[in-house]
PDB file of C-alpha atoms in Angstrom:
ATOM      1  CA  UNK A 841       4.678 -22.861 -12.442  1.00  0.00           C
ATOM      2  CA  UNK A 842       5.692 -24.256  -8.997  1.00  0.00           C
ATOM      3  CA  UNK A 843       9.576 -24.156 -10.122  1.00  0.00           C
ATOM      4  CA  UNK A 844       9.473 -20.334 -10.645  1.00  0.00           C
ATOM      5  CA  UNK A 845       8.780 -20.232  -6.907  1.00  0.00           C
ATOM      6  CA  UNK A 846       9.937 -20.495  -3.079  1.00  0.00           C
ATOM      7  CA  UNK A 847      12.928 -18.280  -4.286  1.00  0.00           C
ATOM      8  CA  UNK A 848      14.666 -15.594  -2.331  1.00  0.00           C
ATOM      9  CA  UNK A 849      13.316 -12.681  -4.692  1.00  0.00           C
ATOM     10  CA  UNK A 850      10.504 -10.640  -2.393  1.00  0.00           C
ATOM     11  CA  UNK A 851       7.629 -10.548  -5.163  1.00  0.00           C
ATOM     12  CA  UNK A 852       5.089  -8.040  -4.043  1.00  0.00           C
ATOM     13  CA  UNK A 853       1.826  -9.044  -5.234  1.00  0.00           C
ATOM     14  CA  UNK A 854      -2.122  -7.690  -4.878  1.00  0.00           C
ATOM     15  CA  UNK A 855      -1.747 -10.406  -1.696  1.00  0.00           C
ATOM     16  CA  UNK A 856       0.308  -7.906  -0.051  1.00  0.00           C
ATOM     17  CA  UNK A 857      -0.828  -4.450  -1.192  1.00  0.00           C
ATOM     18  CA  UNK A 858      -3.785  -3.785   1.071  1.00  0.00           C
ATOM     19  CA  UNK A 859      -1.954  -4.094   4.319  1.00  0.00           C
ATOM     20  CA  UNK A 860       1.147  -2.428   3.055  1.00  0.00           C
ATOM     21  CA  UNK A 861      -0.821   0.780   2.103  1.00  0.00           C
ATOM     22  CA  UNK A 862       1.415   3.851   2.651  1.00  0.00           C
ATOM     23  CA  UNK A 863       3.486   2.176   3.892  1.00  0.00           C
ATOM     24  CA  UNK A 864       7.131   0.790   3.004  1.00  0.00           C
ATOM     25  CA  UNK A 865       7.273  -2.912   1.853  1.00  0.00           C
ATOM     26  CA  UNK A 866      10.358  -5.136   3.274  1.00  0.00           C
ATOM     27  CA  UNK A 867       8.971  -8.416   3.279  1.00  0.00           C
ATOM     28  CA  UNK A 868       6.396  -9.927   0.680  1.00  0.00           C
ATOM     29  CA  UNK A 869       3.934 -12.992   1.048  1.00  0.00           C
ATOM     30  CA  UNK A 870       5.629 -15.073  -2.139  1.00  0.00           C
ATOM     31  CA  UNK A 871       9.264 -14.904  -3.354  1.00  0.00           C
ATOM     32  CA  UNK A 872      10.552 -15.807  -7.004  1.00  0.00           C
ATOM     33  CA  UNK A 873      13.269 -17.182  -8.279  1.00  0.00           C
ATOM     34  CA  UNK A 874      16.199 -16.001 -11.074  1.00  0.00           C
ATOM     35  CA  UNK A 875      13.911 -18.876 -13.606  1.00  0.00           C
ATOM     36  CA  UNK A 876      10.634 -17.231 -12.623  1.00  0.00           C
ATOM     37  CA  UNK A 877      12.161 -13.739 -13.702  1.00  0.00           C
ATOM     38  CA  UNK A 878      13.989 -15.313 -16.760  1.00  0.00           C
ATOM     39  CA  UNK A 879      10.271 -16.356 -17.717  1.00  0.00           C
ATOM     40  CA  UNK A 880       8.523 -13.335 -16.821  1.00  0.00           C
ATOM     41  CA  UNK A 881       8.398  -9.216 -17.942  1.00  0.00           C
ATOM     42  CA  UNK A 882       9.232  -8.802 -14.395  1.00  0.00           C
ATOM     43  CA  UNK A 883      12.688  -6.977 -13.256  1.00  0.00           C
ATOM     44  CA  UNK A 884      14.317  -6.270  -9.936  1.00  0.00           C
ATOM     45  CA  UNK A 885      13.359  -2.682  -8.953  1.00  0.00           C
ATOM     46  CA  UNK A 886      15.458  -1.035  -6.609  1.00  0.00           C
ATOM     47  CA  UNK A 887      14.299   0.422  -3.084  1.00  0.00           C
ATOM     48  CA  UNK A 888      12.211   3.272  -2.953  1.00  0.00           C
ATOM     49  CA  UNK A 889      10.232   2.775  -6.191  1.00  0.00           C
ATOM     50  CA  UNK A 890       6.527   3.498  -5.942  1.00  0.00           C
ATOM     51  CA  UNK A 891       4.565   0.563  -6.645  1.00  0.00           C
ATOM     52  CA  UNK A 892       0.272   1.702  -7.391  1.00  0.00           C
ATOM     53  CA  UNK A 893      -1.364  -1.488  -7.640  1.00  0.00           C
ATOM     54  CA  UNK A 894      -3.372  -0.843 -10.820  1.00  0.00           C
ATOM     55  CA  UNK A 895      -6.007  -3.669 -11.432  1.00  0.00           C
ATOM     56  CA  UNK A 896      -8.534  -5.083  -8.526  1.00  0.00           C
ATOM     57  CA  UNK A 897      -7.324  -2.919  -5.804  1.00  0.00           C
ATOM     58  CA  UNK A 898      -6.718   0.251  -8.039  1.00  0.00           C
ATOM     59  CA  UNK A 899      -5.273   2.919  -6.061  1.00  0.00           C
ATOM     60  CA  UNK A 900      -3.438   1.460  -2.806  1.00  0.00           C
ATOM     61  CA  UNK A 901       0.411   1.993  -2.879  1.00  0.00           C
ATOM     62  CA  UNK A 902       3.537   1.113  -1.217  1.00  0.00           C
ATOM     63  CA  UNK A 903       7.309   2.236  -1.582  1.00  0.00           C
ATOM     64  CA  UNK A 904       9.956  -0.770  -1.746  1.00  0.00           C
ATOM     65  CA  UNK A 905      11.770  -0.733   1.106  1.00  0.00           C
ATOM     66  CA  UNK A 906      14.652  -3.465  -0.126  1.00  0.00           C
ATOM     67  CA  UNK A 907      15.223  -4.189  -3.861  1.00  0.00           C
ATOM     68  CA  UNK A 908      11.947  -6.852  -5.447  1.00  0.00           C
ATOM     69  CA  UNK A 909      10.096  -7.431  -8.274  1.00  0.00           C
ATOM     70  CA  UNK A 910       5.968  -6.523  -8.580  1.00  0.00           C
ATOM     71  CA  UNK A 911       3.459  -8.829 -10.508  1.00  0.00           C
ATOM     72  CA  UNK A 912       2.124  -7.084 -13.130  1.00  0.00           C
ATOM     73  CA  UNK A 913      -1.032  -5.455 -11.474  1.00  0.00           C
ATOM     74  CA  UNK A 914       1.559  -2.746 -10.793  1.00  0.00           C
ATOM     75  CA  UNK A 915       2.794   0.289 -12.481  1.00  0.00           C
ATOM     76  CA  UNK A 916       6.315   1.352 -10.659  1.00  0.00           C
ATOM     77  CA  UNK A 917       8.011   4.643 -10.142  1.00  0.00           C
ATOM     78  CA  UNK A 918      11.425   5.149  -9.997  1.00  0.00           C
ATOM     79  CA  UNK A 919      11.494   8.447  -8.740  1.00  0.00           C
ATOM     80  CA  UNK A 920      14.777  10.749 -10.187  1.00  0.00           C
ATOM     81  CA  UNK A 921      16.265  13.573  -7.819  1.00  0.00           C
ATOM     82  CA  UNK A 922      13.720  16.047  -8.253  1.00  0.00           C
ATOM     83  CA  UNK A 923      10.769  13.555  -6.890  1.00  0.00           C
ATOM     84  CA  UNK A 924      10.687  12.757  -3.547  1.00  0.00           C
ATOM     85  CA  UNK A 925       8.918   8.614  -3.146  1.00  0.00           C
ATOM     86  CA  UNK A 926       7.002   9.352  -0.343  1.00  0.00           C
ATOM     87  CA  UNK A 927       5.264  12.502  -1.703  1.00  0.00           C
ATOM     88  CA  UNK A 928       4.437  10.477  -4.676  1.00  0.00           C
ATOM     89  CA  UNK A 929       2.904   8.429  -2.482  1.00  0.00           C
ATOM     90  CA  UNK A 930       0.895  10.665  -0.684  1.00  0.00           C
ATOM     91  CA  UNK A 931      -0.151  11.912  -4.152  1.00  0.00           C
ATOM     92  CA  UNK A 932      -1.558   8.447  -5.294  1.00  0.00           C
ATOM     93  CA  UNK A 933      -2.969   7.946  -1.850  1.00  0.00           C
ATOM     94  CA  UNK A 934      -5.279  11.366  -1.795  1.00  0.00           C
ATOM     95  CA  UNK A 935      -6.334  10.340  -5.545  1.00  0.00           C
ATOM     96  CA  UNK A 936      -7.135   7.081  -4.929  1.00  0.00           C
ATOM     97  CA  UNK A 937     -11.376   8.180  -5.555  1.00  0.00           C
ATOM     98  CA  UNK A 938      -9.826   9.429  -9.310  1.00  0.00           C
ATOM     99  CA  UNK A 939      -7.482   6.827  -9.672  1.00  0.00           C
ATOM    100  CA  UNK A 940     -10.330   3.953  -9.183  1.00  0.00           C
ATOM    101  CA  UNK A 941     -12.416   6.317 -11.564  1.00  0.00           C
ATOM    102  CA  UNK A 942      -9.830   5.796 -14.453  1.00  0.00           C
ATOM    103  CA  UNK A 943     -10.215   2.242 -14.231  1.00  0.00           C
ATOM    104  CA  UNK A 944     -12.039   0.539 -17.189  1.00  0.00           C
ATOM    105  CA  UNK A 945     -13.422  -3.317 -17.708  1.00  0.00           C
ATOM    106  CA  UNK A 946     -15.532  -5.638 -17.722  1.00  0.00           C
ATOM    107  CA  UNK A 947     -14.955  -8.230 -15.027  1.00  0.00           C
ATOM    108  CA  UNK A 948     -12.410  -6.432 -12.958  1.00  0.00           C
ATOM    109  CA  UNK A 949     -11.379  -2.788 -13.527  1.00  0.00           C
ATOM    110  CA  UNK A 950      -8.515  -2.173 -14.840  1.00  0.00           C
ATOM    111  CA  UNK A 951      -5.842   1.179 -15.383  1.00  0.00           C
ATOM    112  CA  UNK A 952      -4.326   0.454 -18.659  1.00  0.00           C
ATOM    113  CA  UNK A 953      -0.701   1.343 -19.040  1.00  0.00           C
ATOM    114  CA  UNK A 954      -1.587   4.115 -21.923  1.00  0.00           C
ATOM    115  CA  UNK A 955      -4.051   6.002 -19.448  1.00  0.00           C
ATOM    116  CA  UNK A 956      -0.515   5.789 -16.667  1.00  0.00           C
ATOM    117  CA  UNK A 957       1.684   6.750 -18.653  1.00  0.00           C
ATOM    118  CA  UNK A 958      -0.504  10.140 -18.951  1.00  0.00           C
ATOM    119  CA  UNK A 959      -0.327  11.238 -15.463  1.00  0.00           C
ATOM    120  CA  UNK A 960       1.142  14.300 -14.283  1.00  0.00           C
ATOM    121  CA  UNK A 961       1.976  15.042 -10.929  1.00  0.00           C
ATOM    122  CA  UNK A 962       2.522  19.085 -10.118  1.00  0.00           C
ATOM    123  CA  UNK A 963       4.950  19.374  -7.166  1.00  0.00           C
ATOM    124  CA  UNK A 964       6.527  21.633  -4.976  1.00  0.00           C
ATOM    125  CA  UNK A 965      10.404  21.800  -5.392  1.00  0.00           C
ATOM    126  CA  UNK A 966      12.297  18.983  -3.518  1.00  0.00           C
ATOM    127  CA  UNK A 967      12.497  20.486  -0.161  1.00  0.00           C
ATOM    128  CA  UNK A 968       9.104  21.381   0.092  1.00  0.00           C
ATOM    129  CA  UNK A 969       7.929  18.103  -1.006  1.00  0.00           C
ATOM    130  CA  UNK A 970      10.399  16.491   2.193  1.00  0.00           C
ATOM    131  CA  UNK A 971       9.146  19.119   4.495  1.00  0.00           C
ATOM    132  CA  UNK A 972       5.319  17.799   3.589  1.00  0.00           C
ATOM    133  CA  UNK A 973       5.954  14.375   3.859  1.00  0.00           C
ATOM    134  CA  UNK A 974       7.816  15.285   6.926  1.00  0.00           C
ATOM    135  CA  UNK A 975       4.568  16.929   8.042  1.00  0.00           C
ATOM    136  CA  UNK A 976       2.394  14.234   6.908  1.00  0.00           C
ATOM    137  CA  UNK A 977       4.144  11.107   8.629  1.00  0.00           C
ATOM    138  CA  UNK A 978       3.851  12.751  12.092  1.00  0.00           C
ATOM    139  CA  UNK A 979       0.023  13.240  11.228  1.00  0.00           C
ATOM    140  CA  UNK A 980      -0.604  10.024   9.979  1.00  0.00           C
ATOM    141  CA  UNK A 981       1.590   8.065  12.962  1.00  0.00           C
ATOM    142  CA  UNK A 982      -0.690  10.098  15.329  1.00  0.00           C
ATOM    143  CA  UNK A 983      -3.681   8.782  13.457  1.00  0.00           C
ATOM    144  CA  UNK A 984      -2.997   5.228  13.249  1.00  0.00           C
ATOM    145  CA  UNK A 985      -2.466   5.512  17.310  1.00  0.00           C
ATOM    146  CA  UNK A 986      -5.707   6.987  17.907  1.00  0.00           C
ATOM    147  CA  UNK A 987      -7.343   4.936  15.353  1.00  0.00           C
ATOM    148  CA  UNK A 988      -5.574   1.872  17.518  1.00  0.00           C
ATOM    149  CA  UNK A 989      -7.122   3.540  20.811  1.00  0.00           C
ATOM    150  CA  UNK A 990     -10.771   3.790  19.281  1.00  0.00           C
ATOM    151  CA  UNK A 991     -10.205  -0.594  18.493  1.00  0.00           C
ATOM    152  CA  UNK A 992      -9.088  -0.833  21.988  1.00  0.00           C
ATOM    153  CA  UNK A 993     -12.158   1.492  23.498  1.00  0.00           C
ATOM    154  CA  UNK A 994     -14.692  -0.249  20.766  1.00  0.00           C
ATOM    155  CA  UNK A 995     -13.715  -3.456  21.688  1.00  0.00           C
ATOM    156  CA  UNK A 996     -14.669  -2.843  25.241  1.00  0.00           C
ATOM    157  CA  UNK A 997     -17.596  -0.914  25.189  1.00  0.00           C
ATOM    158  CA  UNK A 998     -19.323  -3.951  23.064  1.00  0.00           C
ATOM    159  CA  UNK A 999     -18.181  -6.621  25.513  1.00  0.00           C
ATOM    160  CA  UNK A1000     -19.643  -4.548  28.340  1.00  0.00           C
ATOM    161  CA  UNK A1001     -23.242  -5.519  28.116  1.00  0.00           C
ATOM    162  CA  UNK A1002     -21.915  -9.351  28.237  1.00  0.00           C
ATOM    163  CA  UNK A1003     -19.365  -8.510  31.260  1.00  0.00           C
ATOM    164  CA  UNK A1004     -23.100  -6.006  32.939  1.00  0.00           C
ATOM    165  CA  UNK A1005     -25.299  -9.239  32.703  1.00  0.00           C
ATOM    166  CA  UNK A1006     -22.478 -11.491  34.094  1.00  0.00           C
ATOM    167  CA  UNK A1007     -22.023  -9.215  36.756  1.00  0.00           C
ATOM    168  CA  UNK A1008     -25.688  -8.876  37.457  1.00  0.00           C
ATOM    169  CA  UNK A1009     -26.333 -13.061  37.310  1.00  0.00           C
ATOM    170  CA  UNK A1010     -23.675 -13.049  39.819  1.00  0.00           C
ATOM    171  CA  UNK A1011     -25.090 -10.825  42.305  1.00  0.00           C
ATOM    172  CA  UNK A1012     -28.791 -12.757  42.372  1.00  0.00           C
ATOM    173  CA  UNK A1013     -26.910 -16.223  42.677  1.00  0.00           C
TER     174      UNK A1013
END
């Protein structure tokens, strides 16, 4: 329904989820409006819930960074005191093999709320969990900067055959 659309709710979607992948999530591809949530099961979750996208991409996830609603390929965590977001995260993240695994259907796979609503995380007390995400976002920044580097290098090293045999056409002419 176009009129449930072009609103100023952020409505994360599977549109988004890929790219947002461990990360946080403070802008979204398509925005709602109050009628499309009126007309929808959909709520405003507040920031930091953990969103797992849980049908077609099974298994990437992303933390709200502002308050939005999630399509219903999600199943959202809002985490209480003794839960730290981003470990959660990390959690679904290093699962994601398992989590694909508990997926059932036909045409698309699928985690069903029932087989969700089973999980069971085991984790650290709060400060431990905060000291190992701690741990883990220097890691993973360091990664995603090398892993930028190795584009950079790649990208070179296959346009240097084209750039030797310009070079070499040059010289005879």
């Amino acid at each position: 329904r176009p009129e449930w659309w072009g609103g100023t709710v952020p409505w994360l979607s599977l549109t988004d989820i890929r790219k947002l992948n461990g990360k946080y999530v403070h802008e979204t591809t398509e925005y709602t409006n109050d009628a499309g949530l009126a007309n929808s099961a959909a709520r405003i979750l507040p920031t930091n819930t953990v969103c797992l996208s849980r049908t077609a991409s099974i298994g990437f996830v992303t933390i709200l960074g502002k308050p939005m609603a999630t399509s219903q390929d999600f199943a959202n965590w809002v985490c209480g005191p003794e839960l730290d977001p981003e470990f959660l995260m990390y959690v679904f993240m290093v699962s994601r093999d398992y989590l694909r695994e508990l997926g059932s259907g036909a045409v698309h796979k699928t985690i069903y709320m029932p087989t969700i609503e089973s999980f069971h995380v085991c984790a650290p007390e709060i400060a431990e969990q905060r000291r190992i995400t701690r741990a883990l976002r220097v890691r993973l920044t360091a990664a995603e900067s090398l892993s930028g580097s190795l584009k950079v290098r790649m990208a070179q090293i296959e346009a240097l055959p084209q750039r030797l045999l310009e070079q070499a056409f040059r010289e005879v002419a």
